[in-house]
Coordinates of C-alpha atoms and ligand atoms in Angstrom, one line a residue:
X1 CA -119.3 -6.1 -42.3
X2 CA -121.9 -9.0 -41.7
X3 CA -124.8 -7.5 -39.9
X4 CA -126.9 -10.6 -37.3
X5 CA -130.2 -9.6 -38.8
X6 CA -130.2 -8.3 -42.3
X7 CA -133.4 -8.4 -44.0
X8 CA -136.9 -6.8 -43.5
X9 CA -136.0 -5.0 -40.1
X10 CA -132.4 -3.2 -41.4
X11 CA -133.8 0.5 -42.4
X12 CA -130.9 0.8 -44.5
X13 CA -132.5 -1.5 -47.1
X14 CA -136.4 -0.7 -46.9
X15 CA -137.0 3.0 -45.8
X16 CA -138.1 5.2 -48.5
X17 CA -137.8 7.9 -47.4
X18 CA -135.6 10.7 -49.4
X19 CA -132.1 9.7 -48.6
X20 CA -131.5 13.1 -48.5
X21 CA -133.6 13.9 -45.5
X22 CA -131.7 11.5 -44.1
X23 CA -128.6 13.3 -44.6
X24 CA -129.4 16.8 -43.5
X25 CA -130.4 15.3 -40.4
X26 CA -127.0 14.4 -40.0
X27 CA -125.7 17.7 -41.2
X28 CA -127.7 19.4 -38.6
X29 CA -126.5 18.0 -35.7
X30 CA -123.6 19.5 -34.1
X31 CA -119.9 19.0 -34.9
X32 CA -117.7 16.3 -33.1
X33 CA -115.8 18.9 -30.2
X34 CA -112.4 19.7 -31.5
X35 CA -109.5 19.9 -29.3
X36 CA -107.7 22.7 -31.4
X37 CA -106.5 25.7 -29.5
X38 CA -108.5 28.2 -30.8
X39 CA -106.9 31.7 -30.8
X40 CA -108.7 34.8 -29.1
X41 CA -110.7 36.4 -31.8
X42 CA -109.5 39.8 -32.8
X43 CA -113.1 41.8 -31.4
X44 CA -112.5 40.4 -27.9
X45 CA -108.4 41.1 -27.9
X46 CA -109.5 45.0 -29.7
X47 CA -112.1 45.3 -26.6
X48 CA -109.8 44.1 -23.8
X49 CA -107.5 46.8 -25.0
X50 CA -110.0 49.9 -25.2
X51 CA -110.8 48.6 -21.5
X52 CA -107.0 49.1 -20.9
X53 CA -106.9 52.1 -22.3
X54 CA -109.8 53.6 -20.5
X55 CA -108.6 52.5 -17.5
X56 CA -105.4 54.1 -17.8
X57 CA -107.2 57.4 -18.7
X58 CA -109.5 57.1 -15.8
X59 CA -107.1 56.8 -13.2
X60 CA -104.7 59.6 -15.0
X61 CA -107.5 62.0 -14.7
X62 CA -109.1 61.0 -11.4
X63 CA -105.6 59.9 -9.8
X64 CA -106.7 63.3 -6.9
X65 CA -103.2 63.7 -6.6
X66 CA -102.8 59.5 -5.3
X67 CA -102.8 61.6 -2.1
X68 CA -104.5 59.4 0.4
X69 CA -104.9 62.3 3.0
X70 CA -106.9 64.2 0.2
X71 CA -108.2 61.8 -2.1
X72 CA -111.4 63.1 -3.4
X73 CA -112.7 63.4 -6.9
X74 CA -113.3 66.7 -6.4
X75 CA -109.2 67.2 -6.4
X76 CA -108.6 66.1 -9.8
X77 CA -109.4 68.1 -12.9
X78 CA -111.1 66.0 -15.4
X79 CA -112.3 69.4 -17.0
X80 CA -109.0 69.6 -18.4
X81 CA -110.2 66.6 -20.9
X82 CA -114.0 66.5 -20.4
X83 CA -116.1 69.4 -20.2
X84 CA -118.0 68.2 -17.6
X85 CA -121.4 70.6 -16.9
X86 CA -120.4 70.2 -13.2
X87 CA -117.2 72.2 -13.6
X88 CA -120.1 75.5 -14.1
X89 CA -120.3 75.0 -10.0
X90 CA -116.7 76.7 -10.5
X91 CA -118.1 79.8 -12.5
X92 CA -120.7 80.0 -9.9
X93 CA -122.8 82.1 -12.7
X94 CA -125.8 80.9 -14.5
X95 CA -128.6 79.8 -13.4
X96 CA -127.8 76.0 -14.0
X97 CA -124.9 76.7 -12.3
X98 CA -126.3 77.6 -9.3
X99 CA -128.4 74.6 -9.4
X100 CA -125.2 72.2 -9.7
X101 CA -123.6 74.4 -6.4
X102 CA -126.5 74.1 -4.0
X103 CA -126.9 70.4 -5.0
X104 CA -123.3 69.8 -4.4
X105 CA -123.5 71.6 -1.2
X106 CA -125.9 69.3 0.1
X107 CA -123.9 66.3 -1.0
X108 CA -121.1 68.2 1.1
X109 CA -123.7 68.8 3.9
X110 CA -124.4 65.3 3.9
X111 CA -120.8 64.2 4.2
X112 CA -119.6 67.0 7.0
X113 CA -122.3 68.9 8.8
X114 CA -125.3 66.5 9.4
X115 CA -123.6 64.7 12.0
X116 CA -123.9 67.5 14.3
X117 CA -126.1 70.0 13.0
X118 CA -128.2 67.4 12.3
X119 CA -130.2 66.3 8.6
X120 CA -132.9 69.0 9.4
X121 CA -130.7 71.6 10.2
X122 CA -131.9 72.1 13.7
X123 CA -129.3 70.8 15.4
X124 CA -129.4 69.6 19.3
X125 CA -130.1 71.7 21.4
X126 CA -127.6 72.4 24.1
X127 CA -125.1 71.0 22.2
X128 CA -124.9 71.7 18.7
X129 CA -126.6 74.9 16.8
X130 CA -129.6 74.8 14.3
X131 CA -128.5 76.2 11.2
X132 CA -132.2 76.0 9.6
X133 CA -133.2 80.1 10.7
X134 CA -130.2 80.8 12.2
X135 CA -129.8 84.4 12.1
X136 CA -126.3 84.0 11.5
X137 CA -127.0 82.7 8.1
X138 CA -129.8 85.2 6.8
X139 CA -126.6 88.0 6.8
X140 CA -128.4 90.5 8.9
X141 CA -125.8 90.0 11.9
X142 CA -122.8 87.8 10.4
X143 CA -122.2 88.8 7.3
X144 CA -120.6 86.0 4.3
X145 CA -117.4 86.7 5.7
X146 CA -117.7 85.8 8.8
X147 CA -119.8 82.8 8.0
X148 CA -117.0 81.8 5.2
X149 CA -114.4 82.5 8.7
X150 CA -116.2 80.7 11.1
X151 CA -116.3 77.3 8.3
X152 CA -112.8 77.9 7.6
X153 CA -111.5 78.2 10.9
X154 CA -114.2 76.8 13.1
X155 CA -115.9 78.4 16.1
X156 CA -115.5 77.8 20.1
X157 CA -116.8 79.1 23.3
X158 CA -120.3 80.7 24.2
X159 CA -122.4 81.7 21.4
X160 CA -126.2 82.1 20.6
X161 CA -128.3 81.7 18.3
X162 CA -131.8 81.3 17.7
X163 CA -132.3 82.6 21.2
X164 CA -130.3 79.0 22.7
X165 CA -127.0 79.0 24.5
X166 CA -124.1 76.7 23.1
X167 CA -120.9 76.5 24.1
X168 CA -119.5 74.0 22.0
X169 CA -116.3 73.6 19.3
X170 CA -116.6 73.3 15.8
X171 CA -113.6 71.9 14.1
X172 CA -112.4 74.1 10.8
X173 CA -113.1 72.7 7.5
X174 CA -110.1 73.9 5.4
X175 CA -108.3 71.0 5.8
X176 CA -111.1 69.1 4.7
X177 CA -112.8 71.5 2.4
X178 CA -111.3 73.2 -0.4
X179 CA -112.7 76.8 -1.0
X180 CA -115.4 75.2 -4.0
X181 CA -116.9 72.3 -1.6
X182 CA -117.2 75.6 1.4
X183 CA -118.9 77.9 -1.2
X184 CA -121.2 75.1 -2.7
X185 CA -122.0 73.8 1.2
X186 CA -122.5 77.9 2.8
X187 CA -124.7 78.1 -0.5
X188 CA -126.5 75.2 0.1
X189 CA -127.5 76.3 4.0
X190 CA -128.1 79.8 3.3
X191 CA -130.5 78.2 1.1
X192 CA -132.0 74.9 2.7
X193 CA -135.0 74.8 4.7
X194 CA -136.4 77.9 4.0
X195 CA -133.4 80.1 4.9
X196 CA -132.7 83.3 3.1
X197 CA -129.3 84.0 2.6
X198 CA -127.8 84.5 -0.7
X199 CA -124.9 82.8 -3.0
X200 CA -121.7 82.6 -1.9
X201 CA -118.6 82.0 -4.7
X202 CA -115.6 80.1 -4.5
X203 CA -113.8 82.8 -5.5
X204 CA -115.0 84.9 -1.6
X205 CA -113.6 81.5 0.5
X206 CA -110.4 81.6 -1.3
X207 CA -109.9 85.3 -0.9
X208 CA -111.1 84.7 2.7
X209 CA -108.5 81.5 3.0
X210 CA -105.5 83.9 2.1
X211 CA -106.6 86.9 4.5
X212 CA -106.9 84.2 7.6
X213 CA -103.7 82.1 6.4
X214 CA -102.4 82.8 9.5
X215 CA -104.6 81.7 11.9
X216 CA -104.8 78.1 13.5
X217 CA -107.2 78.7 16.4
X218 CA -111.0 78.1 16.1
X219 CA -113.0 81.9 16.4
X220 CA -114.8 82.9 19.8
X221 CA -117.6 84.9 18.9
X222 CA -115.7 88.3 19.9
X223 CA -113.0 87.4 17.6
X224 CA -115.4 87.0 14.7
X225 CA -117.3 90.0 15.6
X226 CA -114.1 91.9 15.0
X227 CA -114.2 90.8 11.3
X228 CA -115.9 93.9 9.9
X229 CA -119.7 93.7 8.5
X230 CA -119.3 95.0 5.4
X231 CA -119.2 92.2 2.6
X232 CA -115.8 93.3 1.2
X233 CA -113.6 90.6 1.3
X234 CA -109.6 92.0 1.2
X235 CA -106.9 93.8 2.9
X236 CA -109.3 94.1 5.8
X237 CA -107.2 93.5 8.8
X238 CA -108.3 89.8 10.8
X239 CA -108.1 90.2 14.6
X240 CA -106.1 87.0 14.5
X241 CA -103.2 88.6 12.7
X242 CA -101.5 90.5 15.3
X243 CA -101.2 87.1 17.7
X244 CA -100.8 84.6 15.0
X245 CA -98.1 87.2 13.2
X246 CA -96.0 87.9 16.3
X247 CA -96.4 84.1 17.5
X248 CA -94.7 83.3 13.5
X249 CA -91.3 85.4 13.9
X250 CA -87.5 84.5 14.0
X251 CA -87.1 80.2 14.1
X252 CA -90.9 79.3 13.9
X253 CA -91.9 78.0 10.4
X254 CA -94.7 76.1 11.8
X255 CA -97.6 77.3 9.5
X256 CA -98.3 76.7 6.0
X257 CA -95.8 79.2 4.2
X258 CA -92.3 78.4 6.3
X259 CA -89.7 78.8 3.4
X260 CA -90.7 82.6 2.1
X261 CA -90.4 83.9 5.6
X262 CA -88.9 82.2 8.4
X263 CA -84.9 81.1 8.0
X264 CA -84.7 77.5 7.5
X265 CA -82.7 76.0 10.8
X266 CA -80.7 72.8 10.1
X267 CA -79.8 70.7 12.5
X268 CA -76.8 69.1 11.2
X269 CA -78.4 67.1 8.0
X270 CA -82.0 67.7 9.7
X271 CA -84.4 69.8 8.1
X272 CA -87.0 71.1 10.8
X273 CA -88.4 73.5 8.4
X274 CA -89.2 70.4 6.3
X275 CA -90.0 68.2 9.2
X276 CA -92.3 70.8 10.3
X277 CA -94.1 71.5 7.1
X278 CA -94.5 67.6 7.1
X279 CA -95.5 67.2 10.2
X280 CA -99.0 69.8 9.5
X281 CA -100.5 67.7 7.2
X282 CA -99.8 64.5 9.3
X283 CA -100.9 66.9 12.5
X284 CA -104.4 67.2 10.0
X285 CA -105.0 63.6 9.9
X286 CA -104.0 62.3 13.3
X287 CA -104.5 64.5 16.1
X288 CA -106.4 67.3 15.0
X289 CA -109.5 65.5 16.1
X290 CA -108.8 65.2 19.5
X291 CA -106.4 67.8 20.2
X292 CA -107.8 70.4 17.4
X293 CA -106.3 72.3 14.5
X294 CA -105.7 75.0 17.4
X295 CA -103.9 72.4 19.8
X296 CA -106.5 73.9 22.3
X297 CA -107.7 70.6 23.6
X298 CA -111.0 70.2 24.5
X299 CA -111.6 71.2 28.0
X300 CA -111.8 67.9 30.6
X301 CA -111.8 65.6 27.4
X302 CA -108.2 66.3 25.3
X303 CA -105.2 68.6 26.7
X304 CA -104.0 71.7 24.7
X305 CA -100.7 71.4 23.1
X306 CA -100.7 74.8 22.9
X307 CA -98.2 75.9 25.6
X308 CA -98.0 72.4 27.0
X309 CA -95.1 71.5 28.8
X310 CA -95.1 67.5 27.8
X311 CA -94.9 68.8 24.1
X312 CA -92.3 71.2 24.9
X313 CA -90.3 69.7 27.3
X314 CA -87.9 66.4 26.9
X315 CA -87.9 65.1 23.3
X316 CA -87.3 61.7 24.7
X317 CA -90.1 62.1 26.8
X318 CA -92.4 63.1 24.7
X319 CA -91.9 60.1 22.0
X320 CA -92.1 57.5 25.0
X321 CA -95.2 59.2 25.9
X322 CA -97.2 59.2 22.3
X323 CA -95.5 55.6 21.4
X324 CA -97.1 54.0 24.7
X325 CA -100.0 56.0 25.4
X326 CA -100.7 57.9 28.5
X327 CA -103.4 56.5 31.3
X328 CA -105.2 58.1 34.0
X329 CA -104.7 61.6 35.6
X330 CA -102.4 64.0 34.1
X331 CA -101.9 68.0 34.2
X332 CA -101.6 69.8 31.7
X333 CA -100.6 74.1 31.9
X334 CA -102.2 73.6 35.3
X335 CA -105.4 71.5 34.1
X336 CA -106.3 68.7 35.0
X337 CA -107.0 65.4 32.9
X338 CA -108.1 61.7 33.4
X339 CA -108.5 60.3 30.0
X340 CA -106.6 58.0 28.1
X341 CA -104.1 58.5 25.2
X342 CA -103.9 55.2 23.3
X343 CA -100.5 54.7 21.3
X344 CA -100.5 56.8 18.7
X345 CA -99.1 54.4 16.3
X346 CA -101.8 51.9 17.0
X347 CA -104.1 54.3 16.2
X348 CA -102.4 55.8 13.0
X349 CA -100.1 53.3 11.7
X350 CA -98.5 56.3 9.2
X351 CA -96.9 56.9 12.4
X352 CA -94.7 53.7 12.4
X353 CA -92.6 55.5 10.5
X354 CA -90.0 57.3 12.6
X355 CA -89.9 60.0 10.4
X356 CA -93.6 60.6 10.5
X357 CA -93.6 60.4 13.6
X358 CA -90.6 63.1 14.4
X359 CA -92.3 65.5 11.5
X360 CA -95.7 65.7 13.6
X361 CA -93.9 66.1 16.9
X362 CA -91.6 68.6 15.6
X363 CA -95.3 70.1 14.2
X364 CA -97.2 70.5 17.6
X365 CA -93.3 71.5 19.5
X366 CA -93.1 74.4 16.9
X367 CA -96.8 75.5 16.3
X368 CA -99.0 78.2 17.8
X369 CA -97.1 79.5 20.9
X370 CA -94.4 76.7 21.0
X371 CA -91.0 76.7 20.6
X372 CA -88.6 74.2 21.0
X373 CA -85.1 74.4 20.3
X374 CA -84.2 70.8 20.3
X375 CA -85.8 69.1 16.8
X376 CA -87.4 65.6 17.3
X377 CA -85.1 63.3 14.5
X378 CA -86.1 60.0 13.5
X379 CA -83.0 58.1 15.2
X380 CA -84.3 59.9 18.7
X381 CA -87.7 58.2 17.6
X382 CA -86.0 54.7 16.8
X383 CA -83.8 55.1 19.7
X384 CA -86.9 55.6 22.4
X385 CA -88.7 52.6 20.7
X386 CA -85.7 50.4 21.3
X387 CA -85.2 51.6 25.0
X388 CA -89.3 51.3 26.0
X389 CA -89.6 48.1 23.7
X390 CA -91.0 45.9 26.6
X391 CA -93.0 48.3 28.2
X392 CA -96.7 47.1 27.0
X393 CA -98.8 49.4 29.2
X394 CA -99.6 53.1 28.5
X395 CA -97.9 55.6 30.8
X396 CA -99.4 56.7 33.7
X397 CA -98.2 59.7 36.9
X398 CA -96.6 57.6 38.5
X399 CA -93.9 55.4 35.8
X400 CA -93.5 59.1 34.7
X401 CA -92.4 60.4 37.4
X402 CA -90.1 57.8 37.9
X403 CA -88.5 57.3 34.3
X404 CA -88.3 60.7 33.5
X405 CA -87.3 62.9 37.3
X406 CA -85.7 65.6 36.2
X407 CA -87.9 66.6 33.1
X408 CA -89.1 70.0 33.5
Ligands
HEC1 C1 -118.2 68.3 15.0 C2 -119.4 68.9 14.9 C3 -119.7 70.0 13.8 C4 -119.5 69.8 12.5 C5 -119.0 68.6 11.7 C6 -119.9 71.1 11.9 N1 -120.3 72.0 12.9 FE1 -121.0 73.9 12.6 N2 -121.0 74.2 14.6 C7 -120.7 73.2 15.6 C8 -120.8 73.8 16.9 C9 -120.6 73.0 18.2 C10 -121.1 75.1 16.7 C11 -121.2 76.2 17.8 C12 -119.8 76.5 18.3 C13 -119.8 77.3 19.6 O1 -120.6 76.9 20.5 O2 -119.0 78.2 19.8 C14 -121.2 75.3 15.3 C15 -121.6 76.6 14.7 C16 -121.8 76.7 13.3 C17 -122.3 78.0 12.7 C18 -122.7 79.3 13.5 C19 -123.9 79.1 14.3 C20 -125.2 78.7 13.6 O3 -125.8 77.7 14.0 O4 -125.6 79.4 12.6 C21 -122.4 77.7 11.4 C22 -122.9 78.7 10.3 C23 -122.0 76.4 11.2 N3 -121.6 75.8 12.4 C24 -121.9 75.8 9.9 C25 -121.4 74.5 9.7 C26 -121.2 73.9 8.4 C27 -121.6 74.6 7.1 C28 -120.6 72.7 8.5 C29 -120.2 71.7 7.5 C30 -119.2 72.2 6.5 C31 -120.4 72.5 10.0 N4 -120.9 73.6 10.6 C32 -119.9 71.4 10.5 C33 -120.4 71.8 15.3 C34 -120.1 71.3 14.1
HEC2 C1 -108.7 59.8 20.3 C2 -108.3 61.0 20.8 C3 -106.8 61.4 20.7 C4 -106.0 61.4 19.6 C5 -106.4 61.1 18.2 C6 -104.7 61.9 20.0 N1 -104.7 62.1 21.4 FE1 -103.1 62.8 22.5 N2 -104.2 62.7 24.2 C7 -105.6 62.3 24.2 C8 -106.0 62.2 25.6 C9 -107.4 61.8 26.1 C10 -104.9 62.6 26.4 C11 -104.8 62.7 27.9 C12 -104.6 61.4 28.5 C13 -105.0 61.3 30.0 O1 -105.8 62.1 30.4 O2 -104.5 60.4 30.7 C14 -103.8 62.9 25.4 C15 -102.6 63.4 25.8 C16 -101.5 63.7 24.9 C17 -100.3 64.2 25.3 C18 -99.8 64.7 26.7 C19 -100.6 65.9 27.2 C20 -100.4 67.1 26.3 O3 -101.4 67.7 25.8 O4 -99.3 67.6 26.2 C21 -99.5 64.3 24.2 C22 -98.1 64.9 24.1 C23 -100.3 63.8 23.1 N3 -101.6 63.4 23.6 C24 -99.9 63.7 21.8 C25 -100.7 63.3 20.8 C26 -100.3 63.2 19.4 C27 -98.9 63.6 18.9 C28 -101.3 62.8 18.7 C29 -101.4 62.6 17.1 C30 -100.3 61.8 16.6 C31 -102.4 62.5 19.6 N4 -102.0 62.8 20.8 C32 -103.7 62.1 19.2 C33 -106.4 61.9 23.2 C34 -106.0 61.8 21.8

């Protein structure tokens, strides 16, 4: 290899410097890149799989059932692997127990009773009732049980309190609360802003939940008067039970426990006892917040179901009526309405499925005081659809009247 200028200038010849010097320079810059495929060291593959593992585990124990109507993490049980200190709340003993219920009462608060009884507890007045010195807290007038009744099953019609009138509806909570979450939220407002009621235990709502399992309608504040004063929470008989009992007898399974004592009626292949018992928890998430866990309605805002005659009447007419909505004035057991009913399906798209959509109907026709002999079935569902598939606009009087004469 001739080099142009060899001689004085080439380093190579004249430097003095240690060769060596020279040479861990080299050595310490870095390696040429190689192109090799180099495999996934063993920590990162052993980490990866932990992650796995743990993920698996986490969703076992925090799955809540992979109920979407009741996912909550509240649902799951991950005392039966971890002993959480949060699972004490169930004990309801100790005093850091009692710290853990009132603090996840007020989570609960937070979630369900500040948007109407407001974040101080005061309420509005005229519309919904402070809680924050309510004498119906302090148990000198309405004792735990009939607080624990009135969350359960909610409240409606005139009541007072603090010395203002309200005349307003509180939804139940039982659909949405199980008895721990009611105990730990009752706690927390006996408790919160200087309020002195005591502790109330998981153990009281669920003996409560059983002795009212038959009731579906909100309290009026007679009703709940009825429920006697002293604390003791069994075999004490609820003023509900005598309706809500006879209401239950011969072919209507509507509420909670259909199979022990109503018969199961079949229909040919079609299970309304099951279509029924379906149809409640779908009822829980759909309609209930217009209509109410009662079906009362809301006077001049939602019709009852309760007794109505569109819900009992023609099957046929009652699937063309939820699937296209309802516009404009309509009576109702003699009341009158002008609202409007938007497609229930749009709203709730669980109820694109026929069957869904037959199990709450066959719900609300069966519930409370209603009977109906003729079971909605999924093909009656598909088979409406395909008839009113190019009406676009909601119902109103009039196309009623005309589409459906003779319905009674
Ligand atoms: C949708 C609004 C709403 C929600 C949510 C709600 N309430 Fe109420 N609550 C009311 C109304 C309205 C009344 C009065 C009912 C009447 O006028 O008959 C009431 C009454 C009460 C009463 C009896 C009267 C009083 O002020 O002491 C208590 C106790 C009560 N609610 C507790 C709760 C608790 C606890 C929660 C949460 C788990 C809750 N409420 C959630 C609207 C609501
Ligand atoms: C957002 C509130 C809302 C929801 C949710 C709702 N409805 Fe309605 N519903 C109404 C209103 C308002 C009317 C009355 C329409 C009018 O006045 O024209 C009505 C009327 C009705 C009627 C006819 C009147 C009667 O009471 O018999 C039926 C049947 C009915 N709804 C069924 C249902 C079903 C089934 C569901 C649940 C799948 C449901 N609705 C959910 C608001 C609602």
């Amino acid at each position: 290899m001739s080099q142009p200028n060899e001689g004085q200038d080439r380093l190579d010849y004249q430097e003095t410097a240690d060769i060596t010097e020279v040479h861990a320079a080299i050595a310490r810059e870095h390696a040429e890149p190689s192109a090799d495929v180099t495999p996934i060291p063993t920590w990162l593959s052993l980490v990866c799989a932990a992650a796995l593992c743990w993920a698996g585990i986490y969703i076992g124990i925090f799955h809540g059932g992979f109920n979407p109507k009741v996912f909550n993490e509240y649902e799951s049980n991950p005392s039966a692997f971890f002993p959480l200190p949060g699972n004490a709340v169930a004990t309801s003993g100790g005093a850091a127990a009692e710290l853990t219920q009132v603090q996840l009462g007020e989570k609960v608060y937070k979630e369900v009773c500040q948007a109407c009884h407001q974040p101080t507890g005061l309420g509005q007045a005229g519309q919904f009732p402070p809680l924050a010195g309510s004498e119906w807290l302090d148990g000198s007038e309405y004792n735990e049980k009939r607080v624990v009744a009135i969350v359960l099953k909610g409240l409606k019609g005139p009541v007072t309190v603090k010395g203002g009138a309200f005349n307003g509806a509180m939804p139940g909570q039982e659909q949405a609360l199980n008895p721990k979450k009611i105990a730990a939220v009752l706690t927390y407002v006996k408790q919160a802003w200087g309020n002195k009621g005591g502790e109330i235990a998981e153990a009281q709502v669920g003996a409560a939940k059983k002795e009212f399992a038959d009731r579906t309608d909100q309290w009026t504040i007679e009703e709940i008067k009825k429920v006697p004063l002293d604390a003791k929470l069994e075999g004490a008989a609820s003023p509900a039970a005598p309706a809500a009992t006879q209401a239950k007898t011969e072919t209507k399974p509507a509420d909670a426990k259909p199979a022990a004592s109503a018969p199961v009626v079949s229909t040919g292949t079609f299970d309304i006892a099951k279509s029924i018992a379906n149809g409640k928890g779908i009822y829980g998430t759909t309609c209930t917040a217009c209509h109410q866990p009662g079906g009362t309605g809301v006077p001049g805002a939602f019709p009852p179901f309760d007794g109505s005659e569109w819900v009992q009447g023609d099957p046929r007419r009652l699937v063309a009526l939820v699937i296209k909505g309802y516009a404009g004035p309509i009576t109702v057991k003699g009341q009158a309405f002008n609202n409007i009913l938007i497609a229930v399906d749009t709203q709730f798209p669980v109820l694109k499925e026929n069957t869904n959509l037959a199990d709450v109907l066959n719900f609300i026709r069966n519930s409370w005081s209603n009977k109906s002999d003729v079971p909605v079935t999924p093909e009656l569902v598909e088979k409406v659809r395909a008839e009113f598939k190019d009406r676009v606009e909601p119902w109103n009087a009039a196309d009623m009247e005309k589409t459906f004469p003779a319905a009674k």
